[in-house]
């Protein structure tokens, strides 16, 4: 009798496992189909961008390759030079970094303002630095300057902050070529425990600009732009690895479907500059990693936004560890990322 009961139990277990495997297999098929749609959507977007850019080939000679890797390295050192980690538990260190950013932007002739707010009776601040040409529309270029835990956070996200600074320097010297107002924004409290909460610096900023939402044509978030590896270092969310390179020697432009023209324009500019390879990823936010930065707070209000990134933990295994140090970054390639953004904003 016990043997019969055991056999029945075993058969039921096998059937359950079969059902689970079927569900798992079906889920994989769905993800692959979504990936195909994403990939084909990116191809269509690229085709549209290429057609537009073909009419501007005469402008090739005006493209700038002026981002300075030595300056980027100096920005990194300034940001990383803190007595304690620049996390939410050390607001004095966050303030020191914020004040340094304000001072650096002043050297470019850009005056900044502080957007202060309180969390648990502690004051934090975003730094907002407008480059105003009296245009009707505005573009936002931003990066978060805080870190996770007790770590140095060179790639995450001193690299992004350095990229915003160098972009600001270039655009301030080419202000007469701009067609949009630019707000350079340095966000606080992007990292846990505030990630995906209303207390994220970018969430506070996004809410504050809703009255001018119609004038905001684009948001570019620089999130980890310094780690590159030509070996088989690149991972992807499930299903996407079929369509993207195995090497980690490219920059990614991540968009949702309503923002994909921004990523297409950026990657097309990188191609025109004949520099670092650029890969577009257009995907809904439920795909892992797609909304893992400040751009998510603009998507929430249907403001077009993309993340420019080295793909974070999908490539850089130093992510959120003590190994995320300045010597692991490639400032020459960071400069190429910045050149791509600066030229995109100037075209």
Coordinates of C-alpha atoms in Angstrom, one line a residue:
X1 CA 0.0 0.0 0.0
X2 CA 2.8 2.4 0.9
X3 CA 4.6 1.6 -2.3
X4 CA 1.4 2.5 -4.3
X5 CA 1.1 5.7 -2.4
X6 CA 4.8 6.5 -3.1
X7 CA 4.4 5.8 -6.8
X8 CA 1.3 8.1 -7.0
X9 CA 3.2 10.8 -5.1
X10 CA 6.2 10.5 -7.4
X11 CA 4.0 10.6 -10.5
X12 CA 2.3 13.8 -9.2
X13 CA 5.6 15.4 -8.6
X14 CA 6.8 14.5 -12.1
X15 CA 3.6 16.0 -13.6
X16 CA 4.1 19.2 -11.5
X17 CA 7.7 19.5 -12.6
X18 CA 6.6 19.0 -16.2
X19 CA 4.0 21.8 -15.8
X20 CA 6.6 24.1 -14.2
X21 CA 9.1 23.3 -17.0
X22 CA 6.4 24.1 -19.6
X23 CA 5.6 27.4 -17.9
X24 CA 9.3 28.2 -17.7
X25 CA 9.8 27.2 -21.4
X26 CA 6.8 29.3 -22.4
X27 CA 8.2 32.3 -20.4
X28 CA 11.5 32.0 -22.2
X29 CA 9.7 31.9 -25.6
X30 CA 7.7 35.1 -24.6
X31 CA 11.0 36.8 -23.6
X32 CA 12.6 35.9 -26.9
X33 CA 9.6 37.2 -28.8
X34 CA 9.8 40.4 -26.9
X35 CA 13.5 40.6 -27.6
X36 CA 12.8 40.2 -31.4
X37 CA 10.2 43.0 -31.3
X38 CA 12.7 45.2 -29.4
X39 CA 15.5 44.4 -31.9
X40 CA 13.3 45.0 -34.9
X41 CA 12.0 48.2 -33.4
X42 CA 15.5 49.5 -32.9
X43 CA 16.3 48.6 -36.6
X44 CA 13.3 50.7 -37.8
X45 CA 14.3 53.6 -35.5
X46 CA 17.9 53.4 -36.8
X47 CA 16.7 53.4 -40.4
X48 CA 14.6 56.6 -39.7
X49 CA 17.5 58.3 -38.0
X50 CA 19.9 57.3 -40.8
X51 CA 17.6 58.8 -43.5
X52 CA 17.5 62.1 -41.6
X53 CA 21.2 62.1 -41.0
X54 CA 21.9 61.5 -44.7
X55 CA 20.6 65.0 -45.4
X56 CA 23.1 66.4 -43.0
X57 CA 26.3 64.8 -44.2
X58 CA 27.6 68.3 -45.1
X59 CA 27.8 69.0 -41.4
X60 CA 30.4 66.2 -40.8
X61 CA 33.3 68.7 -40.7
X62 CA 31.6 70.6 -37.9
X63 CA 31.6 67.6 -35.5
X64 CA 33.6 68.1 -32.3
X65 CA 36.0 65.6 -30.8
X66 CA 37.1 67.7 -27.9
X67 CA 36.2 65.8 -24.8
X68 CA 39.4 65.7 -22.7
X69 CA 40.2 62.4 -20.9
X70 CA 42.7 64.2 -18.6
X71 CA 39.9 66.6 -17.5
X72 CA 37.6 63.6 -16.9
X73 CA 40.3 62.0 -14.7
X74 CA 40.6 65.2 -12.7
X75 CA 36.9 65.4 -12.2
X76 CA 36.9 61.8 -11.0
X77 CA 39.6 62.5 -8.5
X78 CA 37.8 65.6 -7.1
X79 CA 34.5 63.6 -6.7
X80 CA 36.2 60.6 -5.1
X81 CA 38.3 62.7 -2.7
X82 CA 36.0 62.4 0.4
X83 CA 36.9 61.4 4.0
X84 CA 33.8 59.2 4.2
X85 CA 31.6 57.6 1.5
X86 CA 29.2 60.0 -0.2
X87 CA 26.1 58.2 0.9
X88 CA 22.9 59.3 2.7
X89 CA 24.4 58.6 6.1
X90 CA 27.1 61.2 5.5
X91 CA 25.3 64.3 4.3
X92 CA 28.4 66.5 5.0
X93 CA 30.3 64.5 2.3
X94 CA 27.4 64.8 -0.1
X95 CA 27.4 68.6 0.5
X96 CA 31.1 68.7 -0.1
X97 CA 30.7 67.0 -3.4
X98 CA 27.7 69.2 -4.3
X99 CA 29.7 72.4 -3.5
X100 CA 32.6 71.1 -5.6
X101 CA 30.2 70.6 -8.5
X102 CA 28.8 74.1 -8.2
X103 CA 32.4 75.5 -8.1
X104 CA 33.4 73.5 -11.2
X105 CA 30.4 74.7 -13.1
X106 CA 31.1 78.3 -12.2
X107 CA 34.5 77.9 -13.9
X108 CA 32.5 77.1 -17.1
X109 CA 30.4 80.3 -16.6
X110 CA 27.4 78.4 -15.5
X111 CA 25.6 79.5 -12.3
X112 CA 23.9 76.7 -10.3
X113 CA 21.1 76.6 -7.8
X114 CA 20.4 74.1 -5.0
X115 CA 17.1 72.2 -4.8
X116 CA 16.9 71.3 -1.2
X117 CA 14.5 68.8 0.4
X118 CA 14.2 66.9 3.7
X119 CA 14.1 63.2 4.3
X120 CA 13.8 62.0 7.9
X121 CA 14.6 65.5 9.2
X122 CA 17.8 65.5 7.2
X123 CA 18.4 68.0 4.4
X124 CA 19.7 66.8 1.0
X125 CA 20.0 68.7 -2.3
X126 CA 20.1 68.4 -6.0
X127 CA 22.3 70.8 -8.0
X128 CA 20.6 72.4 -11.0
X129 CA 22.8 74.3 -13.5
X130 CA 21.0 76.1 -16.4
X131 CA 22.7 77.0 -19.6
X132 CA 20.0 79.3 -21.0
X133 CA 19.8 80.6 -24.5
X134 CA 16.2 81.8 -24.3
X135 CA 14.9 78.9 -26.4
X136 CA 11.4 77.6 -26.2
X137 CA 12.4 74.0 -25.3
X138 CA 14.7 72.5 -22.7
X139 CA 16.9 69.4 -22.5
X140 CA 18.1 67.9 -19.2
X141 CA 21.4 66.2 -18.8
X142 CA 21.9 64.5 -15.4
X143 CA 23.7 62.0 -13.2
X144 CA 23.5 61.0 -9.5
X145 CA 26.4 61.9 -7.3
X146 CA 25.7 59.6 -4.3
X147 CA 27.0 56.1 -3.7
X148 CA 25.7 52.8 -2.4
X149 CA 26.9 51.7 1.0
X150 CA 30.5 52.2 2.1
X151 CA 31.9 52.0 -1.4
X152 CA 34.0 54.4 -3.5
X153 CA 31.6 54.3 -6.4
X154 CA 34.0 55.3 -9.2
X155 CA 31.9 53.9 -12.1
X156 CA 28.7 54.1 -10.0
X157 CA 28.5 57.0 -10.5
X158 CA 31.4 59.3 -10.4
X159 CA 31.9 58.5 -14.0
X160 CA 28.4 59.8 -14.9
X161 CA 29.0 63.0 -12.9
X162 CA 32.3 63.5 -14.6
X163 CA 30.6 63.0 -18.0
X164 CA 28.0 65.7 -17.2
X165 CA 30.7 68.1 -16.2
X166 CA 32.7 67.6 -19.4
X167 CA 29.5 67.9 -21.5
X168 CA 28.8 71.2 -19.7
X169 CA 32.3 72.5 -20.4
X170 CA 32.0 71.7 -24.1
X171 CA 28.5 73.2 -24.5
X172 CA 29.4 76.3 -22.6
X173 CA 32.1 77.0 -25.1
X174 CA 29.7 76.4 -28.0
X175 CA 26.7 78.1 -26.6
X176 CA 26.1 80.0 -29.8
X177 CA 25.4 76.6 -31.6
X178 CA 22.8 75.4 -29.2
X179 CA 19.1 75.3 -30.2
X180 CA 17.7 74.4 -26.7
X181 CA 18.2 75.5 -23.2
X182 CA 20.1 72.9 -21.2
X183 CA 19.7 72.1 -17.5
X184 CA 22.6 70.1 -16.1
X185 CA 21.3 68.3 -13.0
X186 CA 23.3 66.4 -10.3
X187 CA 21.0 64.2 -8.3
X188 CA 21.3 63.0 -4.7
X189 CA 19.8 59.9 -3.2
X190 CA 19.6 57.6 -6.3
X191 CA 20.9 54.6 -4.4
X192 CA 19.2 52.3 -1.9
X193 CA 17.4 52.7 0.4
X194 CA 15.8 55.5 -1.6
X195 CA 15.8 53.9 -5.1
X196 CA 12.3 53.7 -6.5
X197 CA 10.9 56.0 -3.7
X198 CA 9.6 59.5 -3.8
X199 CA 12.7 60.7 -2.1
X200 CA 15.1 60.0 -5.0
X201 CA 16.6 63.2 -6.1
X202 CA 15.4 62.7 -9.6
X203 CA 11.9 62.0 -8.4
X204 CA 11.9 65.3 -6.5
X205 CA 13.3 67.1 -9.6
X206 CA 10.8 65.4 -12.0
X207 CA 7.9 66.5 -9.9
X208 CA 9.2 70.1 -9.8
X209 CA 9.2 70.5 -13.6
X210 CA 5.7 69.2 -14.4
X211 CA 4.5 72.7 -15.0
X212 CA 7.0 72.9 -17.9
X213 CA 6.7 69.3 -19.1
X214 CA 5.6 70.3 -22.6
X215 CA 8.8 72.3 -23.1
X216 CA 11.1 69.4 -22.1
X217 CA 12.2 67.6 -25.3
X218 CA 14.7 65.2 -23.9
X219 CA 16.4 63.9 -20.7
X220 CA 19.8 62.2 -20.9
X221 CA 20.9 60.3 -17.8
X222 CA 24.6 59.3 -17.6
X223 CA 24.7 56.1 -15.4
X224 CA 28.1 54.4 -15.2
X225 CA 29.9 55.2 -18.4
X226 CA 33.5 54.2 -17.6
X227 CA 33.9 50.4 -17.7
X228 CA 34.9 48.6 -20.9
X229 CA 36.2 45.1 -21.6
X230 CA 36.7 43.5 -25.0
X231 CA 36.6 40.0 -23.5
X232 CA 33.4 37.9 -23.0
X233 CA 32.4 40.0 -20.1
X234 CA 28.9 41.1 -21.2
X235 CA 25.7 39.7 -19.7
X236 CA 22.1 40.6 -20.6
X237 CA 18.6 40.3 -19.3
X238 CA 17.2 36.9 -20.3
X239 CA 16.7 36.6 -24.1
X240 CA 18.5 39.8 -25.1
X241 CA 21.9 38.2 -25.4
X242 CA 20.8 36.7 -28.8
X243 CA 20.8 40.1 -30.4
X244 CA 23.7 42.0 -28.8
X245 CA 27.5 41.7 -28.6
X246 CA 29.2 39.4 -26.3
X247 CA 32.1 41.8 -25.7
X248 CA 31.8 44.7 -23.3
X249 CA 33.4 47.3 -25.5
X250 CA 30.5 49.6 -26.4
X251 CA 28.2 52.2 -24.8
X252 CA 24.5 51.5 -24.5
X253 CA 21.6 53.9 -25.0
X254 CA 18.6 52.6 -23.2
X255 CA 15.1 53.8 -24.0
X256 CA 11.4 53.0 -23.6
X257 CA 9.4 53.0 -26.8
X258 CA 8.4 56.6 -26.6
X259 CA 12.0 57.7 -26.2
X260 CA 13.6 55.5 -28.8
X261 CA 14.3 58.4 -31.2
X262 CA 16.7 59.8 -28.6
X263 CA 18.7 56.6 -28.4
X264 CA 18.7 56.3 -32.1
X265 CA 20.0 59.9 -32.6
X266 CA 22.7 59.4 -30.0
X267 CA 24.0 56.1 -31.4
X268 CA 23.9 57.5 -35.0
X269 CA 26.0 60.4 -33.8
X270 CA 28.5 57.9 -32.3
X271 CA 28.6 56.2 -35.6
X272 CA 29.2 59.5 -37.4
X273 CA 32.1 60.3 -35.1
X274 CA 33.6 56.9 -35.9
X275 CA 34.4 56.3 -32.2
X276 CA 33.1 53.8 -29.7
X277 CA 30.4 51.3 -30.8
X278 CA 26.9 52.3 -29.5
X279 CA 24.1 49.8 -29.0
X280 CA 20.5 50.8 -28.6
X281 CA 18.1 48.9 -26.3
X282 CA 14.5 49.8 -26.5
X283 CA 12.4 47.9 -24.0
X284 CA 9.5 48.1 -21.5
X285 CA 10.5 48.8 -17.9
X286 CA 9.7 45.2 -16.8
X287 CA 12.8 44.0 -18.6
X288 CA 15.5 43.7 -15.9
X289 CA 17.8 46.7 -15.7
X290 CA 16.0 48.9 -18.2
X291 CA 14.8 51.4 -15.6
X292 CA 17.6 51.0 -13.0
X293 CA 18.5 54.7 -12.8
X294 CA 17.1 58.3 -12.6
X295 CA 15.4 58.2 -16.0
X296 CA 12.6 56.1 -14.6
X297 CA 11.2 59.1 -12.8
X298 CA 10.8 61.0 -16.0
X299 CA 9.2 58.0 -17.8
X300 CA 6.7 58.1 -15.0
X301 CA 5.4 61.4 -16.3
X302 CA 5.8 60.5 -20.0
X303 CA 8.8 62.8 -20.4
X304 CA 11.2 61.3 -23.1
X305 CA 14.4 60.1 -21.4
X306 CA 17.2 57.7 -22.1
X307 CA 20.0 56.2 -20.0
X308 CA 23.5 56.2 -21.5
X309 CA 25.5 53.5 -19.7
X310 CA 28.2 50.8 -19.8
X311 CA 25.3 48.5 -18.7
X312 CA 26.3 48.5 -15.0
X313 CA 26.3 45.0 -13.4
X314 CA 25.6 43.3 -16.7
X315 CA 29.3 44.1 -17.5
X316 CA 31.1 45.6 -14.5
X317 CA 31.4 43.0 -11.8
X318 CA 32.8 45.6 -9.5
X319 CA 29.3 47.1 -9.2
X320 CA 28.4 47.9 -5.6
X321 CA 31.7 46.4 -4.3
X322 CA 35.0 47.9 -2.9
X323 CA 36.6 47.1 -6.3
X324 CA 34.8 49.9 -8.0
X325 CA 37.8 52.1 -8.2
X326 CA 39.0 54.9 -10.5
X327 CA 41.9 52.7 -11.9
X328 CA 39.3 50.3 -13.5
X329 CA 37.9 53.1 -15.7
X330 CA 38.8 54.0 -19.2
X331 CA 38.7 57.8 -19.5
X332 CA 39.6 57.8 -23.2
X333 CA 36.4 55.9 -23.9
X334 CA 34.5 58.1 -21.5
X335 CA 35.6 61.0 -23.6
X336 CA 34.2 59.4 -26.7
X337 CA 30.8 58.9 -24.9
X338 CA 30.8 62.6 -24.0
X339 CA 31.7 63.7 -27.5
X340 CA 28.7 61.7 -28.8
X341 CA 26.4 63.4 -26.3
X342 CA 27.8 66.9 -26.9
X343 CA 27.5 66.6 -30.6
X344 CA 23.9 65.2 -30.3
X345 CA 22.9 68.3 -28.3
X346 CA 24.6 70.7 -30.7
X347 CA 23.1 69.3 -33.9

